[in-house]
mmCIF file of C-alpha atoms in Angstrom:
data_model
loop_
_atom_site.group_PDB
_atom_site.id
_atom_site.type_symbol
_atom_site.label_atom_id
_atom_site.label_comp_id
_atom_site.label_asym_id
_atom_site.label_seq_id
_atom_site.Cartn_x
_atom_site.Cartn_y
_atom_site.Cartn_z
ATOM 1 C CA MET A 1 10.594 14.981 13.030
ATOM 2 C CA ALA A 2 9.623 11.644 11.056
ATOM 3 C CA LYS A 3 7.901 9.106 12.733
ATOM 4 C CA SER A 4 8.374 5.431 12.284
ATOM 5 C CA VAL A 5 7.111 1.799 13.574
ATOM 6 C CA LEU A 6 8.941 -1.358 14.290
ATOM 7 C CA VAL A 7 6.651 -4.183 13.763
ATOM 8 C CA ASP A 8 7.845 -7.243 15.862
ATOM 9 C CA LEU A 9 5.861 -10.315 14.744
ATOM 10 C CA THR A 10 7.229 -12.708 17.521
ATOM 11 C CA ARG A 11 5.004 -10.423 19.853
ATOM 12 C CA CYS A 12 1.868 -10.466 17.766
ATOM 13 C CA ILE A 13 -0.660 -12.951 19.088
ATOM 14 C CA GLY A 14 -3.448 -12.430 16.325
ATOM 15 C CA CYS A 15 -6.174 -10.749 18.117
ATOM 16 C CA ARG A 16 -7.150 -8.373 15.335
ATOM 17 C CA GLY A 17 -7.723 -5.433 17.461
ATOM 18 C CA CYS A 18 -5.444 -3.068 15.153
ATOM 19 C CA GLN A 19 -7.934 -4.182 12.342
ATOM 20 C CA VAL A 20 -11.134 -3.273 14.413
ATOM 21 C CA ALA A 21 -9.390 -0.025 15.692
ATOM 22 C CA CYS A 22 -8.526 1.082 12.385
ATOM 23 C CA LYS A 23 -11.657 0.302 11.101
ATOM 24 C CA ALA A 24 -13.405 2.109 14.167
ATOM 25 C CA TRP A 25 -11.036 5.447 13.507
ATOM 26 C CA ASN A 26 -11.231 5.615 9.419
ATOM 27 C CA GLU A 27 -15.346 4.763 9.767
ATOM 28 C CA ARG A 28 -14.810 1.800 6.881
ATOM 29 C CA ARG A 29 -17.495 -0.669 6.801
ATOM 30 C CA THR A 30 -17.451 -4.125 7.192
ATOM 31 C CA ARG A 31 -18.541 -6.831 4.232
ATOM 32 C CA PRO A 32 -19.641 -10.559 4.621
ATOM 33 C CA THR A 33 -16.625 -12.925 4.480
ATOM 34 C CA THR A 34 -16.261 -16.571 3.884
ATOM 35 C CA ILE A 35 -14.176 -18.869 5.569
ATOM 36 C CA ARG A 36 -11.688 -20.833 2.804
ATOM 37 C CA GLY A 37 -9.453 -23.008 5.029
ATOM 38 C CA THR A 38 -7.855 -20.440 7.092
ATOM 39 C CA PHE A 39 -7.854 -17.961 10.113
ATOM 40 C CA THR A 40 -7.236 -15.060 7.654
ATOM 41 C CA ASN A 41 -10.377 -12.657 7.799
ATOM 42 C CA PRO A 42 -10.826 -10.845 5.306
ATOM 43 C CA GLU A 43 -8.187 -12.453 3.193
ATOM 44 C CA ARG A 44 -6.722 -9.202 1.901
ATOM 45 C CA LEU A 45 -6.372 -5.476 2.069
ATOM 46 C CA SER A 46 -9.134 -3.669 0.175
ATOM 47 C CA SER A 47 -10.564 0.105 -0.094
ATOM 48 C CA ASP A 48 -12.602 -0.659 3.251
ATOM 49 C CA THR A 49 -10.063 -2.493 4.773
ATOM 50 C CA TYR A 50 -6.481 -0.484 5.352
ATOM 51 C CA THR A 51 -4.865 -3.316 7.459
ATOM 52 C CA PHE A 52 -5.329 -6.993 8.305
ATOM 53 C CA ILE A 53 -3.766 -9.683 10.223
ATOM 54 C CA ARG A 54 -2.558 -12.750 7.822
ATOM 55 C CA PHE A 55 -2.393 -16.349 9.675
ATOM 56 C CA VAL A 56 0.653 -18.119 8.468
ATOM 57 C CA GLU A 57 0.549 -21.817 9.482
ATOM 58 C CA GLU A 58 3.246 -24.050 9.564
ATOM 59 C CA GLU A 59 3.540 -27.772 11.359
ATOM 60 C CA VAL A 60 5.991 -28.300 14.394
ATOM 61 C CA GLN A 61 6.474 -31.103 15.984
ATOM 62 C CA GLY A 62 3.337 -32.577 14.720
ATOM 63 C CA GLY A 63 1.030 -29.614 15.803
ATOM 64 C CA PRO A 64 0.160 -26.103 13.904
ATOM 65 C CA VAL A 65 2.019 -23.304 14.945
ATOM 66 C CA TRP A 66 0.965 -19.377 13.739
ATOM 67 C CA THR A 67 2.634 -16.538 12.650
ATOM 68 C CA PHE A 68 0.699 -13.318 12.499
ATOM 69 C CA ILE A 69 1.708 -10.888 10.068
ATOM 70 C CA LYS A 70 0.570 -7.128 10.050
ATOM 71 C CA ASP A 71 -0.327 -6.184 6.564
ATOM 72 C CA GLN A 72 -0.970 -1.914 5.854
ATOM 73 C CA CYS A 73 0.945 0.594 3.891
ATOM 74 C CA LEU A 74 4.753 0.829 4.835
ATOM 75 C CA HIS A 75 4.774 4.547 4.085
ATOM 76 C CA CYS A 76 8.081 4.435 1.808
ATOM 77 C CA LYS A 77 11.048 7.352 2.904
ATOM 78 C CA ASP A 78 10.861 8.190 -1.074
ATOM 79 C CA PRO A 79 7.273 6.640 -2.230
ATOM 80 C CA ALA A 80 6.926 5.588 -5.792
ATOM 81 C CA CYS A 81 2.901 6.403 -5.367
ATOM 82 C CA VAL A 82 3.593 9.884 -4.776
ATOM 83 C CA SER A 83 6.698 10.499 -7.406
ATOM 84 C CA VAL A 84 3.771 8.936 -10.305
ATOM 85 C CA CYS A 85 0.769 11.200 -9.241
ATOM 86 C CA PRO A 86 0.512 13.798 -11.462
ATOM 87 C CA VAL A 87 -2.037 16.204 -9.474
ATOM 88 C CA ALA A 88 -0.126 15.703 -5.927
ATOM 89 C CA ALA A 89 -3.012 13.691 -4.507
ATOM 90 C CA LEU A 90 -0.360 11.523 -2.663
ATOM 91 C CA VAL A 91 1.739 13.431 -0.391
ATOM 92 C CA LYS A 92 4.740 12.172 1.922
ATOM 93 C CA THR A 93 4.742 14.347 4.885
ATOM 94 C CA PRO A 94 7.658 15.559 6.845
ATOM 95 C CA THR A 95 6.079 13.407 9.843
ATOM 96 C CA GLY A 96 6.321 10.408 8.262
ATOM 97 C CA PRO A 97 2.521 9.370 6.592
ATOM 98 C CA VAL A 98 1.767 9.316 3.017
ATOM 99 C CA THR A 99 -1.238 11.130 2.835
ATOM 100 C CA TYR A 100 -4.102 11.208 0.266
ATOM 101 C CA SER A 101 -6.535 14.154 -0.987
ATOM 102 C CA HIS A 102 -9.462 12.617 -2.973
ATOM 103 C CA ASP A 103 -10.381 15.937 -3.873
ATOM 104 C CA ARG A 104 -7.387 16.296 -5.918
ATOM 105 C CA CYS A 105 -7.492 12.458 -7.010
ATOM 106 C CA ILE A 106 -8.265 12.073 -11.104
ATOM 107 C CA GLY A 107 -8.611 8.666 -10.769
ATOM 108 C CA CYS A 108 -5.371 7.788 -13.449
ATOM 109 C CA ARG A 109 -4.345 5.165 -10.625
ATOM 110 C CA TYR A 110 -0.920 5.309 -11.623
ATOM 111 C CA CYS A 111 -0.012 4.875 -7.605
ATOM 112 C CA MET A 112 -1.837 1.444 -8.008
ATOM 113 C CA ILE A 113 0.652 0.527 -10.588
ATOM 114 C CA ALA A 114 3.790 2.081 -9.104
ATOM 115 C CA CYS A 115 3.355 0.623 -5.511
ATOM 116 C CA PRO A 116 6.131 -2.222 -4.879
ATOM 117 C CA PHE A 117 3.806 -3.436 -2.465
ATOM 118 C CA GLN A 118 0.750 -3.202 -3.903
ATOM 119 C CA ILE A 119 -0.929 -1.679 -1.409
ATOM 120 C CA PRO A 120 -3.274 1.172 -2.408
ATOM 121 C CA LYS A 121 -6.933 0.102 -3.778
ATOM 122 C CA TYR A 122 -9.587 1.573 -5.678
ATOM 123 C CA GLU A 123 -13.282 1.715 -4.926
ATOM 124 C CA TRP A 124 -14.588 -0.424 -8.125
ATOM 125 C CA GLU A 125 -17.891 -0.951 -6.561
ATOM 126 C CA SER A 126 -18.577 2.619 -5.741
ATOM 127 C CA PRO A 127 -20.497 5.480 -8.621
ATOM 128 C CA LEU A 128 -17.702 8.088 -7.281
ATOM 129 C CA PRO A 129 -14.735 5.770 -6.658
ATOM 130 C CA TRP A 130 -11.543 6.979 -4.987
ATOM 131 C CA VAL A 131 -7.796 5.103 -3.991
ATOM 132 C CA GLN A 132 -7.925 4.336 -0.607
ATOM 133 C CA LYS A 133 -5.093 3.352 2.023
ATOM 134 C CA CYS A 134 -3.751 3.628 5.403
ATOM 135 C CA ASP A 135 -2.327 7.165 5.886
ATOM 136 C CA PHE A 136 -0.473 6.223 8.976
ATOM 137 C CA CYS A 137 -3.367 8.158 11.162
ATOM 138 C CA ALA A 138 -1.936 11.301 10.004
ATOM 139 C CA GLU A 139 -4.452 13.185 11.940
ATOM 140 C CA ARG A 140 -3.786 11.776 15.269
ATOM 141 C CA LEU A 141 -0.346 12.230 14.716
ATOM 142 C CA ALA A 142 -0.763 15.816 14.332
ATOM 143 C CA GLU A 143 -2.371 16.006 17.343
ATOM 144 C CA GLY A 144 0.322 13.813 19.498
ATOM 145 C CA MET A 145 -1.712 10.927 19.540
ATOM 146 C CA LEU A 146 -0.676 7.372 18.392
ATOM 147 C CA PRO A 147 -2.036 5.400 15.423
ATOM 148 C CA ALA A 148 -5.025 3.946 16.373
ATOM 149 C CA CYS A 149 -3.438 0.522 15.572
ATOM 150 C CA VAL A 150 -0.625 0.955 17.410
ATOM 151 C CA LYS A 151 -2.680 2.899 20.590
ATOM 152 C CA THR A 152 -4.919 -0.658 20.933
ATOM 153 C CA CYS A 153 -2.365 -3.666 20.491
ATOM 154 C CA PRO A 154 -2.066 -5.286 23.821
ATOM 155 C CA THR A 155 1.181 -7.008 23.477
ATOM 156 C CA GLY A 156 3.600 -4.113 22.295
ATOM 157 C CA THR A 157 3.934 -5.419 19.165
ATOM 158 C CA MET A 158 4.253 -2.007 17.264
ATOM 159 C CA PHE A 159 7.497 0.164 18.797
ATOM 160 C CA PHE A 160 6.514 3.645 17.512
ATOM 161 C CA GLY A 161 9.094 6.639 17.785
ATOM 162 C CA GLU A 162 11.141 8.847 16.127
ATOM 163 C CA ALA A 163 12.232 7.243 12.837
ATOM 164 C CA GLU A 164 16.168 6.939 14.365
ATOM 165 C CA GLU A 165 14.799 5.738 17.685
ATOM 166 C CA VAL A 166 12.651 2.932 16.030
ATOM 167 C CA ALA A 167 15.524 1.755 13.593
ATOM 168 C CA ALA A 168 18.056 1.518 16.814
ATOM 169 C CA GLU A 169 15.632 -0.262 18.894
ATOM 170 C CA ALA A 170 15.198 -2.706 15.715
ATOM 171 C CA GLU A 171 19.063 -3.078 15.541
ATOM 172 C CA ARG A 172 19.309 -3.722 19.532
ATOM 173 C CA ARG A 173 16.631 -6.458 19.286
ATOM 174 C CA LEU A 174 18.573 -7.800 16.374
ATOM 175 C CA ALA A 175 21.708 -8.089 17.946
ATOM 176 C CA LYS A 176 19.938 -9.749 20.980
ATOM 177 C CA GLY A 177 18.659 -12.834 18.779
ATOM 178 C CA GLY A 178 15.754 -14.827 18.323
ATOM 179 C CA TYR A 179 14.926 -13.052 14.924
ATOM 180 C CA VAL A 180 16.387 -13.869 11.061
ATOM 181 C CA ASP A 181 18.750 -11.555 10.249
ATOM 182 C CA HIS A 182 17.071 -9.271 8.020
ATOM 183 C CA ILE A 183 15.027 -5.994 9.296
ATOM 184 C CA TYR A 184 12.418 -5.666 6.731
ATOM 185 C CA GLY A 185 11.910 -2.341 5.189
ATOM 186 C CA LYS A 186 15.389 -0.924 6.308
ATOM 187 C CA GLU A 187 16.482 -1.292 2.668
ATOM 188 C CA GLU A 188 13.683 -2.322 0.863
ATOM 189 C CA ALA A 189 12.442 0.365 -1.997
ATOM 190 C CA GLY A 190 15.032 2.511 -0.480
ATOM 191 C CA GLY A 191 13.509 2.367 3.224
ATOM 192 C CA THR A 192 10.339 2.296 4.589
ATOM 193 C CA SER A 193 8.535 3.899 7.675
ATOM 194 C CA TRP A 194 7.063 0.631 8.699
ATOM 195 C CA ILE A 195 9.733 -1.906 9.539
ATOM 196 C CA TYR A 196 9.885 -5.402 10.804
ATOM 197 C CA LEU A 197 11.605 -8.114 12.684
ATOM 198 C CA ALA A 198 10.471 -11.787 12.569
ATOM 199 C CA SER A 199 11.787 -14.948 13.521
ATOM 200 C CA ARG A 200 11.239 -16.879 10.081
ATOM 201 C CA PRO A 201 12.464 -15.604 6.749
ATOM 202 C CA PHE A 202 10.290 -13.009 5.630
ATOM 203 C CA ALA A 203 9.879 -14.953 2.105
ATOM 204 C CA GLU A 204 8.357 -17.951 4.010
ATOM 205 C CA LEU A 205 5.656 -15.201 5.684
ATOM 206 C CA GLY A 206 4.796 -13.720 1.979
ATOM 207 C CA PHE A 207 6.498 -10.861 2.047
ATOM 208 C CA ARG A 208 7.636 -9.452 -1.300
ATOM 209 C CA THR A 209 11.781 -10.115 -0.799
ATOM 210 C CA GLN A 210 12.634 -9.267 -4.711
ATOM 211 C CA VAL A 211 11.589 -5.395 -3.957
ATOM 212 C CA SER A 212 14.468 -3.425 -5.116
ATOM 213 C CA LYS A 213 16.602 -1.519 -2.488
ATOM 214 C CA ARG A 214 16.817 1.236 -4.532
ATOM 215 C CA PRO A 215 14.267 4.435 -4.279
ATOM 216 C CA LEU A 216 11.756 3.602 -7.177
ATOM 217 C CA PRO A 217 10.543 6.800 -8.032
ATOM 218 C CA PRO A 218 13.252 7.262 -10.619
ATOM 219 C CA LEU A 219 12.507 4.003 -11.893
ATOM 220 C CA THR A 220 8.675 4.250 -11.943
ATOM 221 C CA TRP A 221 8.856 7.712 -13.387
ATOM 222 C CA GLU A 222 10.767 6.294 -16.226
ATOM 223 C CA TYR A 223 8.008 3.913 -16.962
ATOM 224 C CA ILE A 224 4.950 6.072 -16.499
ATOM 225 C CA THR A 225 6.410 9.010 -18.500
ATOM 226 C CA HIS A 226 5.768 7.092 -21.647
ATOM 227 C CA ILE A 227 2.262 6.423 -21.040
ATOM 228 C CA PRO A 228 1.128 10.041 -22.002
ATOM 229 C CA ALA A 229 3.205 9.442 -25.377
ATOM 230 C CA ILE A 230 1.474 6.139 -26.072
ATOM 231 C CA PHE A 231 -1.928 7.910 -25.473
ATOM 232 C CA GLY A 232 -1.019 10.650 -27.487
ATOM 233 C CA LEU A 233 0.314 8.610 -30.538
ATOM 234 C CA VAL A 234 -3.038 6.421 -30.484
ATOM 235 C CA PHE A 235 -4.965 9.886 -30.467
ATOM 236 C CA ALA A 236 -3.088 11.248 -33.447
ATOM 237 C CA VAL A 237 -3.403 7.716 -35.576
ATOM 238 C CA GLY A 238 -7.360 8.176 -34.347
ATOM 239 C CA LEU A 239 -7.579 11.916 -35.474
ATOM 240 C CA GLY A 240 -5.479 10.618 -38.851
ATOM 241 C CA ALA A 241 -8.046 8.018 -39.736
ATOM 242 C CA TRP A 242 -11.057 9.985 -39.178
ATOM 243 C CA VAL A 243 -9.522 12.902 -41.078
ATOM 244 C CA VAL A 244 -9.135 10.695 -44.014
ATOM 245 C CA THR A 245 -12.492 8.846 -43.573
ATOM 246 C CA ARG A 246 -14.379 12.182 -43.445
ATOM 247 C CA ARG A 247 -12.052 13.554 -46.667
ATOM 248 C CA ASP A 248 -13.292 10.625 -48.453
ATOM 249 C CA GLU A 249 -16.882 11.130 -47.522
ATOM 250 C CA VAL A 250 -17.257 14.886 -48.232
ATOM 251 C CA ALA A 251 -15.584 13.627 -52.021
ATOM 252 C CA GLU A 252 -17.737 11.300 -52.445
ATOM 253 C CA LYS A 253 -20.662 13.673 -51.965
ATOM 254 C CA GLU A 254 -19.232 16.420 -53.890
ATOM 255 C CA GLY A 255 -18.772 14.241 -56.659
ATOM 256 C CA ARG A 256 -22.498 12.958 -56.720
ATOM 257 C CA ARG A 257 -23.071 16.709 -57.144
#
């Protein structure tokens, strides 16, 4: 059965325990960071940061109020990244996670282009770079364990369970009130395994709200399939130029004889 997670942003206190747990479980390094007028740290996802907490500040009655946003791969139900990968390095598993196998990856980075949420990151700084992203703690799920971030959260911000159970819980909380009338991820990109509830409009919280509600693989594949043709055309033009140049060189040499 497919697993899913409901992230209830009204319950997050911004402790960043999920950030630390994710780095510890995945053995990702930390890097020096710089304070730039916000408490968000690090500032964005990277090849070493699979999840992080964004601090979104607003002024209420003259004082600052924060909403804390947990970002990570949303594990689309019909992932564009999987559909464009020419070597099946990315796979949507029956239990929900979108996993990545570096031993299959050829570094084309089509997955980075295709993802509507701009999640996969590349190890640009590494001499042997791979794509990196959250894998929903697939190994832990296989052992019947909770994802590391879910296990660590002290406030129950993340509700984990079977996809149908999680969807029903989101609808139940939404009907109870206290949220904007939108379950983010229910329809975006055809539906995602990680869904969100919030008390403020998702656009104000920095979520991508222009994402198509249709599954994206048919759209992205239509675009990606043109790339080999373009490379083929460039190669053919280059080969033709080389043949003409080489022919002229040979003719010139033979003429001299």
